Short mmCIF file of C-alpha atoms and ligand atoms in Angstrom, two decimals:
data_model
loop_
_atom_site.label_atom_id
_atom_site.label_comp_id
_atom_site.label_asym_id
_atom_site.label_seq_id
_atom_site.Cartn_x
_atom_site.Cartn_y
_atom_site.Cartn_z
CA UNK A 1440 26.36 -3.63 -11.50
CA UNK A 1441 26.04 -1.38 -8.45
CA UNK A 1442 28.32 -2.32 -5.56
CA UNK A 1443 26.38 -0.56 -2.83
CA UNK A 1444 22.78 0.66 -2.59
CA UNK A 1445 21.47 3.14 -0.03
CA UNK A 1446 17.88 2.49 1.04
CA UNK A 1447 16.21 5.84 1.80
CA UNK A 1448 13.40 4.31 3.83
CA UNK A 1449 12.52 2.32 6.95
CA UNK A 1450 10.31 -0.56 8.09
CA UNK A 1451 9.25 -3.56 6.05
CA UNK A 1452 10.03 -2.03 2.66
CA UNK A 1453 13.61 -1.19 3.66
CA UNK A 1454 14.03 -4.81 4.79
CA UNK A 1455 12.50 -6.02 1.50
CA UNK A 1456 15.01 -4.00 -0.56
CA UNK A 1457 17.98 -5.01 1.63
CA UNK A 1458 17.08 -8.67 1.00
CA UNK A 1459 17.10 -8.11 -2.76
CA UNK A 1460 20.50 -6.40 -2.51
CA UNK A 1461 21.95 -9.34 -0.60
CA UNK A 1462 20.51 -11.84 -3.09
CA UNK A 1463 22.30 -9.89 -5.83
CA UNK A 1464 25.64 -9.57 -3.99
CA UNK A 1465 25.16 -5.82 -3.43
CA UNK A 1466 25.96 -4.15 -0.09
CA UNK A 1467 23.02 -2.36 1.57
CA UNK A 1468 23.25 0.93 3.44
CA UNK A 1469 20.51 1.86 5.92
CA UNK A 1470 19.63 5.31 7.24
CA UNK A 1471 17.77 5.79 10.52
CA UNK A 1472 16.24 8.52 12.62
CA UNK A 1473 16.79 8.75 16.38
CA UNK A 1474 13.76 6.55 17.17
CA UNK A 1475 14.82 3.92 14.60
CA UNK A 1476 18.28 3.14 16.00
CA UNK A 1477 17.13 -0.38 16.90
CA UNK A 1478 14.83 -0.91 13.91
CA UNK A 1479 14.97 -4.14 11.89
CA UNK A 1480 16.21 -2.47 8.70
CA UNK A 1481 19.23 -1.14 10.63
CA UNK A 1482 20.04 -4.61 11.92
CA UNK A 1483 19.79 -6.22 8.47
CA UNK A 1484 21.86 -3.66 6.57
CA UNK A 1485 25.62 -3.86 6.08
CA UNK A 1486 26.11 -0.26 7.23
CA UNK A 1487 23.77 2.20 8.92
CA UNK A 1488 23.92 5.97 9.32
CA UNK A 1489 22.04 8.26 11.66
CA UNK A 1490 20.08 11.02 9.93
CA UNK A 1491 18.72 12.82 12.97
CA UNK A 1492 15.45 13.73 14.59
CA UNK A 1493 12.32 11.54 14.33
CA UNK A 1494 10.25 14.11 12.39
CA UNK A 1495 10.38 12.89 8.77
CA UNK A 1496 11.24 16.39 7.52
CA UNK A 1497 14.45 16.19 9.59
CA UNK A 1498 15.37 12.65 8.53
CA UNK A 1499 13.70 10.42 5.90
CA UNK A 1500 12.47 13.45 3.90
CA UNK A 1501 15.73 15.39 4.20
CA UNK A 1502 17.33 15.26 0.74
CA UNK A 1503 20.64 16.78 1.81
CA UNK A 1504 21.16 14.40 4.71
CA UNK A 1505 20.45 11.37 2.56
CA UNK A 1506 22.77 12.51 -0.22
CA UNK A 1507 25.48 13.16 2.40
CA UNK A 1508 25.16 9.54 3.54
CA UNK A 1509 25.35 8.36 -0.07
CA UNK A 1510 28.63 10.21 -0.44
CA UNK A 1511 30.10 9.13 2.92
CA UNK A 1512 29.19 5.48 2.36
CA UNK A 1513 30.20 5.42 -1.30
CA UNK A 1514 26.77 4.14 -2.42
CA UNK A 1515 26.33 4.23 -6.20
CA UNK A 1516 22.51 4.02 -6.21
CA UNK A 1517 19.54 4.90 -3.99
CA UNK A 1518 16.33 2.92 -3.62
CA UNK A 1519 13.56 5.16 -2.20
CA UNK A 1520 11.01 2.43 -1.29
CA UNK A 1521 7.46 3.86 -1.12
CA UNK A 1522 6.25 7.02 0.62
CA UNK A 1523 8.86 9.53 1.85
CA UNK A 1524 10.96 10.71 -1.14
CA UNK A 1525 9.85 7.98 -3.58
CA UNK A 1526 7.73 10.27 -5.78
CA UNK A 1527 9.70 13.45 -5.22
CA UNK A 1528 11.01 14.74 -8.58
CA UNK A 1529 13.35 17.16 -6.81
CA UNK A 1530 15.00 14.24 -5.03
CA UNK A 1531 15.35 12.21 -8.26
CA UNK A 1532 16.96 15.23 -9.89
CA UNK A 1533 19.28 15.83 -6.90
CA UNK A 1534 20.42 12.19 -7.04
CA UNK A 1535 21.30 12.41 -10.71
CA UNK A 1536 23.08 15.76 -10.12
CA UNK A 1537 25.11 14.06 -7.36
CA UNK A 1538 26.04 11.18 -9.69
CA UNK A 1539 24.02 8.59 -7.73
CA UNK A 1540 21.50 6.47 -9.65
CA UNK A 1541 17.92 6.91 -8.43
CA UNK A 1542 16.21 3.50 -8.70
CA UNK A 1543 12.92 4.65 -10.23
CA UNK A 1544 11.65 6.83 -13.06
CA UNK A 1545 13.25 10.07 -14.20
CA UNK A 1546 12.32 13.38 -12.57
CA UNK A 1547 10.65 14.40 -15.85
CA UNK A 1548 8.36 11.33 -15.83
CA UNK A 1549 7.43 12.03 -12.19
CA UNK A 1550 6.64 15.64 -13.05
CA UNK A 1551 4.43 14.52 -15.94
CA UNK A 1552 2.33 12.39 -13.53
CA UNK A 1553 2.58 14.67 -10.47
CA UNK A 1554 -0.31 16.90 -11.51
CA UNK A 1555 -3.58 15.13 -12.28
CA UNK A 1556 -4.71 17.77 -14.72
CA UNK A 1557 -1.38 17.60 -16.58
CA UNK A 1558 -1.64 13.79 -16.60
CA UNK A 1559 -5.20 14.00 -17.98
CA UNK A 1560 -4.03 16.32 -20.77
CA UNK A 1561 -1.23 13.90 -21.71
CA UNK A 1562 -3.59 10.92 -21.62
CA UNK A 1563 -6.18 12.72 -23.73
CA UNK A 1564 -3.49 13.08 -26.42
CA UNK A 1565 -2.51 9.43 -26.08
CA UNK A 1566 -6.10 8.21 -26.48
CA UNK A 1567 -6.39 6.76 -22.99
CA UNK A 1568 -9.95 6.49 -21.58
CA UNK A 1569 -10.52 8.62 -18.49
CA UNK A 1570 -13.55 9.74 -16.48
CA UNK A 1571 -15.39 12.62 -18.21
CA UNK A 1572 -14.61 16.04 -16.75
CA UNK A 1573 -12.14 18.90 -17.11
CA UNK A 1574 -8.43 18.52 -17.78
CA UNK A 1575 -7.65 22.02 -16.53
CA UNK A 1576 -8.12 23.71 -13.18
CA UNK A 1577 -11.41 25.54 -12.63
CA UNK A 1578 -11.22 29.33 -12.99
CA UNK A 1579 -14.52 30.24 -11.38
CA UNK A 1580 -17.68 28.97 -9.72
CA UNK A 1581 -19.64 29.82 -12.89
CA UNK A 1582 -17.37 27.61 -14.95
CA UNK A 1583 -17.70 24.78 -12.42
CA UNK A 1584 -21.48 25.07 -12.56
CA UNK A 1585 -21.50 25.01 -16.36
CA UNK A 1586 -19.28 21.89 -16.51
CA UNK A 1587 -21.26 20.12 -13.76
CA UNK A 1588 -24.54 20.66 -15.60
CA UNK A 1589 -23.00 19.44 -18.85
CA UNK A 1590 -21.59 16.16 -17.45
CA UNK A 1591 -24.40 15.68 -14.91
CA UNK A 1592 -24.49 15.20 -11.15
CA UNK A 1593 -23.12 13.60 -9.06
CA UNK A 1594 -19.67 15.02 -9.72
CA UNK A 1595 -16.29 14.87 -7.96
CA UNK A 1596 -14.13 17.88 -7.26
CA UNK A 1597 -10.50 16.85 -7.09
CA UNK A 1598 -7.24 18.60 -6.29
CA UNK A 1599 -4.80 18.55 -9.24
CA UNK A 1600 -1.94 18.00 -6.79
CA UNK A 1601 -4.07 15.55 -4.81
CA UNK A 1602 -3.75 12.07 -3.48
CA UNK A 1603 -5.21 10.07 -0.64
CA UNK A 1604 -8.60 11.75 -1.05
CA UNK A 1605 -7.31 15.16 0.15
CA UNK A 1606 -9.08 18.06 -1.54
CA UNK A 1607 -11.68 15.65 -2.94
CA UNK A 1608 -15.43 16.35 -2.64
CA UNK A 1609 -18.43 14.38 -3.86
CA UNK A 1610 -21.13 16.84 -4.99
CA UNK A 1611 -24.64 15.42 -5.37
CA UNK A 1612 -26.52 18.54 -6.50
CA UNK A 1613 -25.91 22.11 -7.70
CA UNK A 1614 -26.96 23.53 -4.29
CA UNK A 1615 -23.84 21.95 -2.72
CA UNK A 1616 -21.40 23.03 -5.42
CA UNK A 1617 -20.34 26.43 -4.15
CA UNK A 1618 -19.37 25.43 -0.61
CA UNK A 1619 -17.77 22.16 -1.85
CA UNK A 1620 -15.62 24.09 -4.32
CA UNK A 1621 -14.49 26.50 -1.62
CA UNK A 1622 -13.64 23.78 0.89
CA UNK A 1623 -11.88 21.58 -1.72
CA UNK A 1624 -9.79 24.53 -2.79
CA UNK A 1625 -8.75 25.56 0.71
CA UNK A 1626 -8.00 21.96 1.70
CA UNK A 1627 -5.83 21.52 -1.39
CA UNK A 1628 -4.10 24.80 -0.68
CA UNK A 1629 -3.35 23.73 2.88
CA UNK A 1630 -2.25 20.20 2.02
CA UNK A 1631 -0.28 20.81 -1.18
CA UNK A 1632 0.27 24.56 -1.36
CA UNK A 1633 -1.67 24.38 -4.61
CA UNK A 1634 -5.41 25.14 -4.77
CA UNK A 1635 -5.97 23.91 -8.34
CA UNK A 1636 -9.22 21.93 -8.46
CA UNK A 1637 -10.92 20.20 -11.41
CA UNK A 1638 -14.13 18.22 -12.04
CA UNK A 1639 -14.78 14.55 -12.83
CA UNK A 1640 -18.07 12.77 -13.19
CA UNK A 1641 -18.53 10.67 -10.04
CA UNK A 1642 -18.71 6.92 -10.43
CA UNK A 1643 -20.76 5.30 -7.67
CA UNK A 1644 -19.09 2.53 -5.67
CA UNK A 1645 -16.44 1.88 -8.31
CA UNK A 1646 -13.78 -0.78 -8.07
CA UNK A 1647 -10.18 0.31 -7.78
CA UNK A 1648 -8.01 -1.86 -10.01
CA UNK A 1649 -4.42 -1.07 -10.85
CA UNK A 1650 -2.01 -2.43 -13.45
CA UNK A 1651 1.68 -3.03 -12.73
CA UNK A 1652 4.04 -1.94 -15.49
CA UNK A 1653 7.78 -2.27 -16.02
CA UNK A 1654 9.78 -0.21 -18.50
CA UNK A 1655 13.47 -0.47 -19.27
CA UNK A 1656 15.68 2.38 -20.50
CA UNK A 1657 15.67 0.98 -24.07
CA UNK A 1658 12.00 1.61 -24.89
CA UNK A 1659 10.56 -1.77 -23.82
CA UNK A 1660 7.44 -1.61 -21.66
CA UNK A 1661 5.37 -4.54 -20.37
CA UNK A 1662 2.42 -5.03 -18.00
CA UNK A 1663 2.44 -7.65 -15.24
CA UNK A 1664 -1.28 -7.97 -14.57
CA UNK A 1665 -3.64 -6.17 -12.27
CA UNK A 1666 -4.27 -5.88 -8.55
CA UNK A 1667 -7.73 -5.51 -7.03
CA UNK A 1668 -7.42 -2.79 -4.36
CA UNK A 1669 -11.06 -1.97 -3.64
CA UNK A 1670 -10.85 -2.80 0.07
CA UNK A 1671 -9.87 0.54 1.57
CA UNK A 1672 -10.67 2.57 4.62
CA UNK A 1673 -10.23 6.34 4.54
CA UNK A 1674 -8.16 5.99 1.35
CA UNK A 1675 -5.86 3.54 3.09
CA UNK A 1676 -5.69 0.13 1.39
CA UNK A 1677 -6.30 -2.80 3.72
CA UNK A 1678 -6.48 -5.92 1.53
CA UNK A 1679 -5.17 -6.31 -2.04
CA UNK A 1680 -5.33 -9.29 -4.35
CA UNK A 1681 -4.08 -10.43 -7.71
CA UNK A 1682 -5.53 -11.21 -10.14
CA UNK A 1683 -8.79 -9.24 -9.77
CA UNK A 1684 -11.72 -11.69 -9.60
CA UNK A 1685 -13.64 -9.62 -12.20
CA UNK A 1686 -10.89 -9.28 -14.79
CA UNK A 1687 -10.84 -11.92 -17.52
CA UNK A 1688 -7.95 -12.43 -19.97
CA UNK A 1689 -9.50 -10.14 -22.58
CA UNK A 1690 -10.09 -7.29 -20.12
CA UNK A 1691 -6.57 -7.82 -18.72
CA UNK A 1692 -5.06 -7.45 -22.16
CA UNK A 1693 -7.08 -4.29 -22.91
CA UNK A 1694 -6.22 -2.71 -19.54
CA UNK A 1695 -2.60 -3.79 -19.82
CA UNK A 1696 -2.21 -2.29 -23.28
CA UNK A 1697 -3.72 1.00 -22.06
CA UNK A 1698 -1.37 0.97 -19.05
CA UNK A 1699 1.61 0.49 -21.37
CA UNK A 1700 0.36 3.40 -23.49
CA UNK A 1701 0.12 5.59 -20.36
CA UNK A 1702 3.68 4.69 -19.35
CA UNK A 1703 5.02 5.36 -22.83
CA UNK A 1704 3.21 8.69 -23.08
CA UNK A 1705 4.96 9.77 -19.88
CA UNK A 1706 8.40 8.57 -21.00
CA UNK A 1707 8.27 6.19 -18.06
CA UNK A 1708 11.10 3.91 -16.94
CA UNK A 1709 11.39 1.37 -14.09
CA UNK A 1710 8.44 -0.02 -12.07
CA UNK A 1711 5.17 1.91 -11.98
CA UNK A 1712 1.46 1.42 -11.47
CA UNK A 1713 -1.45 2.72 -13.51
CA UNK A 1714 -4.61 3.12 -11.44
CA UNK A 1715 -8.08 2.65 -12.91
CA UNK A 1716 -11.60 3.13 -11.63
CA UNK A 1717 -13.92 0.38 -12.89
CA UNK A 1718 -17.70 0.85 -12.98
CA UNK A 1719 -20.45 -1.74 -12.53
CA UNK A 1720 -20.42 -2.50 -16.29
CA UNK A 1721 -16.65 -3.14 -16.10
CA UNK A 1722 -15.78 0.00 -18.07
CA UNK A 1723 -12.39 1.19 -16.88
CA UNK A 1724 -11.04 4.72 -16.69
CA UNK A 1725 -7.50 6.01 -16.10
CA UNK A 1726 -7.21 7.65 -12.69
CA UNK A 1727 -3.52 8.33 -12.03
CA UNK A 1728 -0.09 6.78 -12.22
CA UNK A 1729 1.97 5.92 -9.16
CA UNK A 1730 5.64 6.39 -9.93
CA UNK A 1731 6.98 4.05 -7.26
CA UNK A 1732 7.19 0.44 -6.10
CA UNK A 1733 3.94 -0.07 -4.20
CA UNK A 1734 3.21 -1.60 -0.82
CA UNK A 1735 1.15 -4.33 -2.51
CA UNK A 1736 3.79 -5.39 -5.06
CA UNK A 1737 4.18 -8.88 -3.48
CA UNK A 1738 0.84 -10.13 -4.83
CA UNK A 1739 2.05 -9.41 -8.35
CA UNK A 1740 5.38 -11.11 -7.62
CA UNK A 1741 3.58 -14.26 -6.44
CA UNK A 1742 1.33 -14.61 -9.50
CA UNK A 1743 4.04 -13.77 -12.06
CA UNK A 1744 7.02 -15.45 -10.37
CA UNK A 1745 9.03 -12.26 -10.93
CA UNK A 1746 11.04 -10.29 -8.36
CA UNK A 1747 10.15 -6.64 -8.89
CA UNK A 1748 12.97 -5.25 -6.77
CA UNK A 1749 15.60 -7.30 -8.64
CA UNK A 1750 14.09 -6.05 -11.89
CA UNK A 1751 14.09 -2.44 -10.69
CA UNK A 1752 17.79 -2.71 -9.90
CA UNK A 1753 18.63 -4.35 -13.25
CA UNK A 1754 16.63 -1.67 -15.11
CA UNK A 1755 18.36 1.14 -13.17
CA UNK A 1756 21.64 -0.50 -14.11
CA UNK A 1757 20.75 0.08 -17.78
CA UNK A 1758 19.97 -3.52 -18.72
CA UNK A 1759 17.16 -4.40 -21.14
CA UNK A 1760 14.15 -6.33 -19.78
CA UNK A 1761 15.02 -10.05 -19.89
CA UNK A 1762 11.55 -11.01 -21.26
CA UNK A 1763 8.75 -9.85 -23.54
CA UNK A 1764 5.02 -9.46 -22.94
CA UNK A 1765 4.24 -12.97 -24.24
CA UNK A 1766 6.63 -14.51 -21.72
CA UNK A 1767 4.64 -13.19 -18.77
CA UNK A 1768 2.20 -15.77 -17.44
CA UNK A 1769 -0.22 -15.38 -14.58
CA UNK A 1770 -0.51 -18.39 -12.32
CA UNK A 1771 -2.50 -18.80 -9.09
CA UNK A 1772 -3.98 -16.22 -6.79
CA UNK A 1773 -2.47 -14.04 -4.04
CA UNK A 1774 -4.08 -11.93 -1.27
CA UNK A 1775 -2.26 -9.46 0.98
CA UNK A 1776 -3.28 -8.20 4.43
CA UNK A 1777 -1.68 -5.01 5.71
CA UNK A 1778 -0.94 -5.49 9.41
CA UNK A 1779 -1.14 -2.11 11.15
CA UNK A 1780 -0.39 -1.16 14.77
CA UNK A 1781 -3.87 0.16 15.40
CA UNK A 1782 -6.70 -0.58 17.79
CA UNK A 1783 -9.87 -2.14 16.34
CA UNK A 1784 -11.72 -1.29 19.58
CA UNK A 1785 -10.75 2.37 19.36
CA UNK A 1786 -11.75 3.27 15.81
CA UNK A 1787 -8.45 1.89 14.41
CA UNK A 1788 -6.45 4.57 16.16
CA UNK A 1789 -2.64 4.07 15.97
CA UNK A 1790 -1.33 1.87 18.79
CA UNK A 1791 2.44 2.17 19.13
CA UNK A 1792 4.38 0.45 21.94
CA UNK A 1793 6.62 -2.47 22.76
CA UNK A 1794 6.10 -5.83 21.12
CA UNK A 1795 6.38 -8.20 24.06
CA UNK A 1796 5.62 -11.44 22.25
CA UNK A 1797 5.58 -12.36 18.60
CA UNK A 1798 4.35 -15.68 17.21
CA UNK A 1799 4.89 -15.90 13.46
CA UNK A 1800 2.90 -17.77 10.84
CA UNK A 1801 4.54 -19.68 7.98
CA UNK A 1802 3.78 -22.85 6.03
CA UNK A 1803 2.58 -23.53 2.48
CA UNK A 1804 1.69 -20.49 0.39
CA UNK A 1805 2.53 -17.89 3.03
CA UNK A 1806 4.82 -14.89 2.58
CA UNK A 1807 5.46 -12.43 5.39
CA UNK A 1808 7.22 -9.09 4.74
CA UNK A 1809 7.81 -7.51 8.12
CA UNK A 1810 9.68 -4.71 9.85
CA UNK A 1811 9.02 -5.82 13.42
CA UNK A 1812 10.64 -8.17 15.91
CA UNK A 1813 9.96 -9.27 19.47
CA UNK A 1814 11.23 -6.70 21.96
CA UNK A 1815 11.11 -3.82 19.44
CA UNK A 1816 9.15 -0.70 20.29
CA UNK A 1817 6.90 0.58 17.48
CA UNK A 1818 7.51 4.34 17.32
CA UNK A 1819 4.57 6.71 17.04
CA UNK A 1820 6.29 8.97 14.52
CA UNK A 1821 5.52 7.14 11.23
CA UNK A 1822 2.90 5.20 9.31
CA UNK A 1823 1.81 2.31 11.57
CA UNK A 1824 2.28 -0.44 8.91
CA UNK A 1825 4.11 -3.26 10.71
CA UNK A 1826 4.07 -6.09 8.23
CA UNK A 1827 2.27 -7.65 5.29
CA UNK A 1828 0.94 -11.18 5.33
CA UNK A 1829 0.37 -12.65 1.90
CA UNK A 1830 -1.41 -15.89 1.08
CA UNK A 1831 -0.88 -17.67 -2.23
CA UNK A 1832 -2.71 -20.62 -3.75
CA UNK A 1833 -3.63 -22.26 -7.03
CA UNK A 1834 -6.95 -20.40 -6.84
CA UNK A 1835 -8.68 -17.73 -4.74
CA UNK A 1836 -10.28 -20.25 -2.42
CA UNK A 1837 -6.98 -21.85 -1.53
CA UNK A 1838 -5.34 -18.45 -1.02
CA UNK A 1839 -8.17 -17.49 1.41
CA UNK A 1840 -7.86 -20.80 3.26
CA UNK A 1841 -4.11 -20.49 3.70
CA UNK A 1842 -4.31 -16.84 4.72
CA UNK A 1843 -7.04 -17.54 7.27
CA UNK A 1844 -4.98 -20.35 8.73
CA UNK A 1845 -1.87 -18.13 8.89
CA UNK A 1846 -3.80 -15.25 10.51
CA UNK A 1847 -4.85 -17.70 13.23
CA UNK A 1848 -1.17 -18.55 13.83
CA UNK A 1849 -0.17 -14.86 14.07
CA UNK A 1850 0.11 -13.33 17.53
CA UNK A 1851 1.46 -9.86 18.26
CA UNK A 1852 1.53 -9.15 22.01
CA UNK A 1853 1.98 -5.84 23.82
CA UNK A 1854 0.36 -3.64 21.19
CA UNK A 1855 -2.96 -3.63 19.38
CA UNK A 1856 -3.12 -4.66 15.73
CA UNK A 1857 -5.83 -4.95 13.09
CA UNK A 1858 -5.30 -8.73 12.65
CA UNK A 1859 -8.84 -9.51 13.86
CA UNK A 1860 -10.26 -7.33 11.06
CA UNK A 1861 -8.80 -9.68 8.42
CA UNK A 1862 -10.50 -12.70 9.98
CA UNK A 1863 -13.78 -10.83 9.62
CA UNK A 1864 -13.08 -9.81 6.04
CA UNK A 1865 -11.91 -13.24 4.87
CA UNK A 1866 -14.96 -14.86 6.52
CA UNK A 1867 -17.46 -12.46 5.00
CA UNK A 1868 -19.80 -14.12 2.45
CA UNK A 1869 -19.62 -11.09 0.11
CA UNK A 1870 -15.81 -11.13 0.19
CA UNK A 1871 -15.80 -14.87 -0.46
CA UNK A 1872 -18.12 -14.28 -3.41
CA UNK A 1873 -15.67 -11.56 -4.59
CA UNK A 1874 -18.41 -8.89 -4.50
CA UNK A 1875 -15.93 -6.10 -3.85
CA UNK A 1876 -16.14 -2.36 -4.34
CA UNK A 1877 -14.72 0.71 -2.62
CA UNK A 1878 -17.73 0.87 -0.28
CA UNK A 1879 -17.28 -2.74 0.99
CA UNK A 1880 -15.15 -2.05 4.06
CA UNK A 1881 -17.26 0.84 5.38
CA UNK A 1882 -20.34 -1.35 5.04
CA UNK A 1883 -18.62 -4.21 6.91
CA UNK A 1884 -17.43 -1.91 9.69
CA UNK A 1885 -20.93 -0.46 10.13
CA UNK A 1886 -22.36 -3.93 10.77
CA UNK A 1887 -22.29 -4.82 14.43
CA UNK A 1888 -19.60 -7.34 15.12
CA UNK A 1889 -21.40 -10.58 15.86
CA UNK A 1890 -20.12 -13.73 17.47
CA UNK A 1891 -19.10 -16.26 14.84
CA UNK A 1892 -21.37 -19.32 14.77
CA UNK A 1893 -23.84 -17.82 17.18
CA UNK A 1894 -26.12 -14.89 16.58
CA UNK A 1895 -28.36 -16.38 19.27
CA UNK A 1896 -28.60 -16.89 23.03
CA UNK A 1897 -25.35 -18.92 23.01
CA UNK A 1898 -23.43 -15.64 22.74
CA UNK A 1899 -24.08 -14.84 26.37
CA UNK A 1900 -22.84 -18.23 27.49
CA UNK A 1901 -19.70 -17.87 25.34
CA UNK A 1902 -19.01 -14.47 26.92
CA UNK A 1903 -19.26 -15.94 30.42
CA UNK A 1904 -16.86 -18.79 29.55
CA UNK A 1905 -14.47 -16.29 27.94
CA UNK A 1906 -14.52 -14.07 31.04
CA UNK A 1907 -13.72 -17.12 33.16
CA UNK A 1908 -10.79 -18.05 30.93
CA UNK A 1909 -9.40 -14.51 31.07
CA UNK A 1910 -9.55 -14.67 34.86
CA UNK A 1911 -7.85 -18.10 34.90
CA UNK A 1912 -5.08 -16.94 32.57
CA UNK A 1913 -4.46 -14.05 34.97
CA UNK A 1914 -1.29 -12.01 34.91
CA UNK A 1915 0.48 -14.22 32.40
CA UNK A 1916 -2.07 -13.30 29.77
CA UNK A 1917 -2.10 -9.64 30.72
CA UNK A 1918 1.68 -9.29 30.57
CA UNK A 1919 2.03 -11.67 27.63
CA UNK A 1920 4.50 -13.73 29.67
CA UNK A 1921 7.39 -11.39 30.30
CA UNK A 1922 9.81 -12.09 33.09
CA UNK A 1923 12.79 -10.03 34.14
CA UNK A 1924 16.18 -11.72 34.05
CA UNK A 1925 19.50 -10.18 35.11
CA UNK A 1926 20.33 -6.57 34.28
CA UNK A 1927 16.64 -5.83 34.19
CA UNK A 1928 16.48 -7.25 30.64
CA UNK A 1929 13.07 -8.66 29.95
CA UNK A 1930 12.84 -12.10 28.46
CA UNK A 1931 9.84 -14.08 27.38
CA UNK A 1932 9.19 -17.22 29.36
CA UNK A 1933 8.64 -19.92 26.78
CA UNK A 1934 5.73 -21.90 28.35
CA UNK A 1935 3.56 -18.79 28.24
CA UNK A 1936 3.10 -18.84 24.51
CA UNK A 1937 0.25 -21.27 24.89
CA UNK A 1938 -1.58 -18.98 27.26
CA UNK A 1939 -0.97 -16.00 25.02
CA UNK A 1940 -2.25 -17.91 22.04
CA UNK A 1941 -5.33 -19.06 23.96
CA UNK A 1942 -5.98 -15.48 24.98
CA UNK A 1943 -5.74 -14.37 21.36
CA UNK A 1944 -8.00 -17.22 20.25
CA UNK A 1945 -10.67 -15.81 22.54
CA UNK A 1946 -10.85 -12.73 20.37
C1 MV4 B 2308 -13.31 8.87 -7.79
C2 MV4 B 2308 -14.40 8.14 -7.29
C3 MV4 B 2308 -15.57 8.19 -8.05
N1 MV4 B 2308 -15.63 8.89 -9.18
N2 MV4 B 2308 -13.41 9.54 -8.94
C4 MV4 B 2308 -10.46 8.31 -4.01
C5 MV4 B 2308 -8.98 8.52 -3.92
C6 MV4 B 2308 -8.55 9.02 -5.23
N3 MV4 B 2308 -7.27 8.50 -5.61
C7 MV4 B 2308 -9.64 8.66 -6.17
N4 MV4 B 2308 -10.80 8.37 -5.38
C8 MV4 B 2308 -12.00 8.25 -5.98
N5 MV4 B 2308 -12.15 8.88 -7.14
C9 MV4 B 2308 -14.54 9.55 -9.59
N6 MV4 B 2308 -14.61 10.26 -10.74
C10 MV4 B 2308 -14.27 7.45 -6.10
C11 MV4 B 2308 -13.06 7.52 -5.42
C12 MV4 B 2308 -13.01 6.79 -4.18
C13 MV4 B 2308 -12.16 5.70 -4.04
C14 MV4 B 2308 -11.35 5.28 -5.07
C15 MV4 B 2308 -10.53 4.20 -4.93
C16 MV4 B 2308 -10.53 3.52 -3.73
C17 MV4 B 2308 -11.31 3.91 -2.68
C18 MV4 B 2308 -12.14 5.00 -2.83
C19 MV4 B 2308 -12.95 5.39 -1.76
C20 MV4 B 2308 -13.78 6.47 -1.92
C21 MV4 B 2308 -13.79 7.18 -3.13
#
């Protein structure tokens, strides 16, 4: 087994991987940029190395600097987390050239999935269902027009190198096709240095459901059930749950077997995720494969009882999977909220700054994966994901109840977070009825935020009482209860937590 693993990442996922290392008796090496010197992952690791300037290109995306740290520290493996270098085939290749095990798939498997058109060609051969369209880049406008007429509007133009909706255009009618093709192409060129664009038939308000797979280096591949990820905003997932409320055991088996076929067609090893679009009739279509551990992996861990990071490390160590498909049982229901440092009152704009007070939820059925601590300053240089709060229960209703209760215990002072958004989502009748699709969150955010339990003349009275309470709480509420002790070090005065919590409850 590896003696020392370097974690080429930061934030909550770096902490998550460090914890797995420590559970397995493996030393953990952190890397940090100049603004992350005091970050939680640095504090939790056994050793930490500076990798320079805040800009990711200079630090967390710098292959040479990370491999230098691997050599200096004597690490025998690297875990890339998600984002940054996690899906970079060049990095995977550089690790293997340097004699350090990359904990993830091979560079060849990443390459096979890196281009959507190449992936569609491979899946066509493997008999995997995918959305009708082209599996090659478009050569001309005339060709695009011909294909669009054949499959029928509305259509989607997508960048072959794409992801996160970049270079994607919904085209409703032939009159829009020419300008959409031009703008998709130039956006793809700018974002990926690759202007290849292809066509898919557009599904309207589909669900986004993904299947977790695990493959060892001995040819065994299993699926671990699906995650419902339809609640997104601007291609950023906000809430994920497992299992999907619309997937029954038969559909799960069919989707799982397709996902295994996808992984095998790509020569896939380690943990990966096969994404599907699901239409209103519950037909599912292969979309793409993510060749990394995903942010939302905890919901799968909770319903399967498996530890995906432990398994990734065992697989990378060359061990066969310790179970077969029939051994995997799904039990209970889990829902994850992604806690971002962003301001709900300012169009969810990033809100970095110092965390002056932190009150943490716990209790039955609650898991919290976090990269923040009280007194830490959230830098503005990276993705604003602070933490994930996950609720687990015997069924969906219990998971919602526990998560709602835990969200009400959570208080992050000094910065803005999107915690209030989750209270709205979890309270929404459509969400509770599991009527989810990729248009849900935009619809919810367009509704005017109304006072809970009011919607009448009481609202005005509540607002007056709230204003009075704000005034009464005064500076303690505004400053979240900081006082300065010796050396100018700020400390939180303990009795103020009640006031801070009352202030938050007013939201
Ligand atoms: C689609 C689609 C409808 N039809 N493809 C958005 C991100 C990218 N990974 C795939 N996306 C979509 N592809 C076809 N043929 C609708 C979306 C889509 C979407 C998908 C998943 C989650 C949220 C979404 C929000 C808008 C559009």
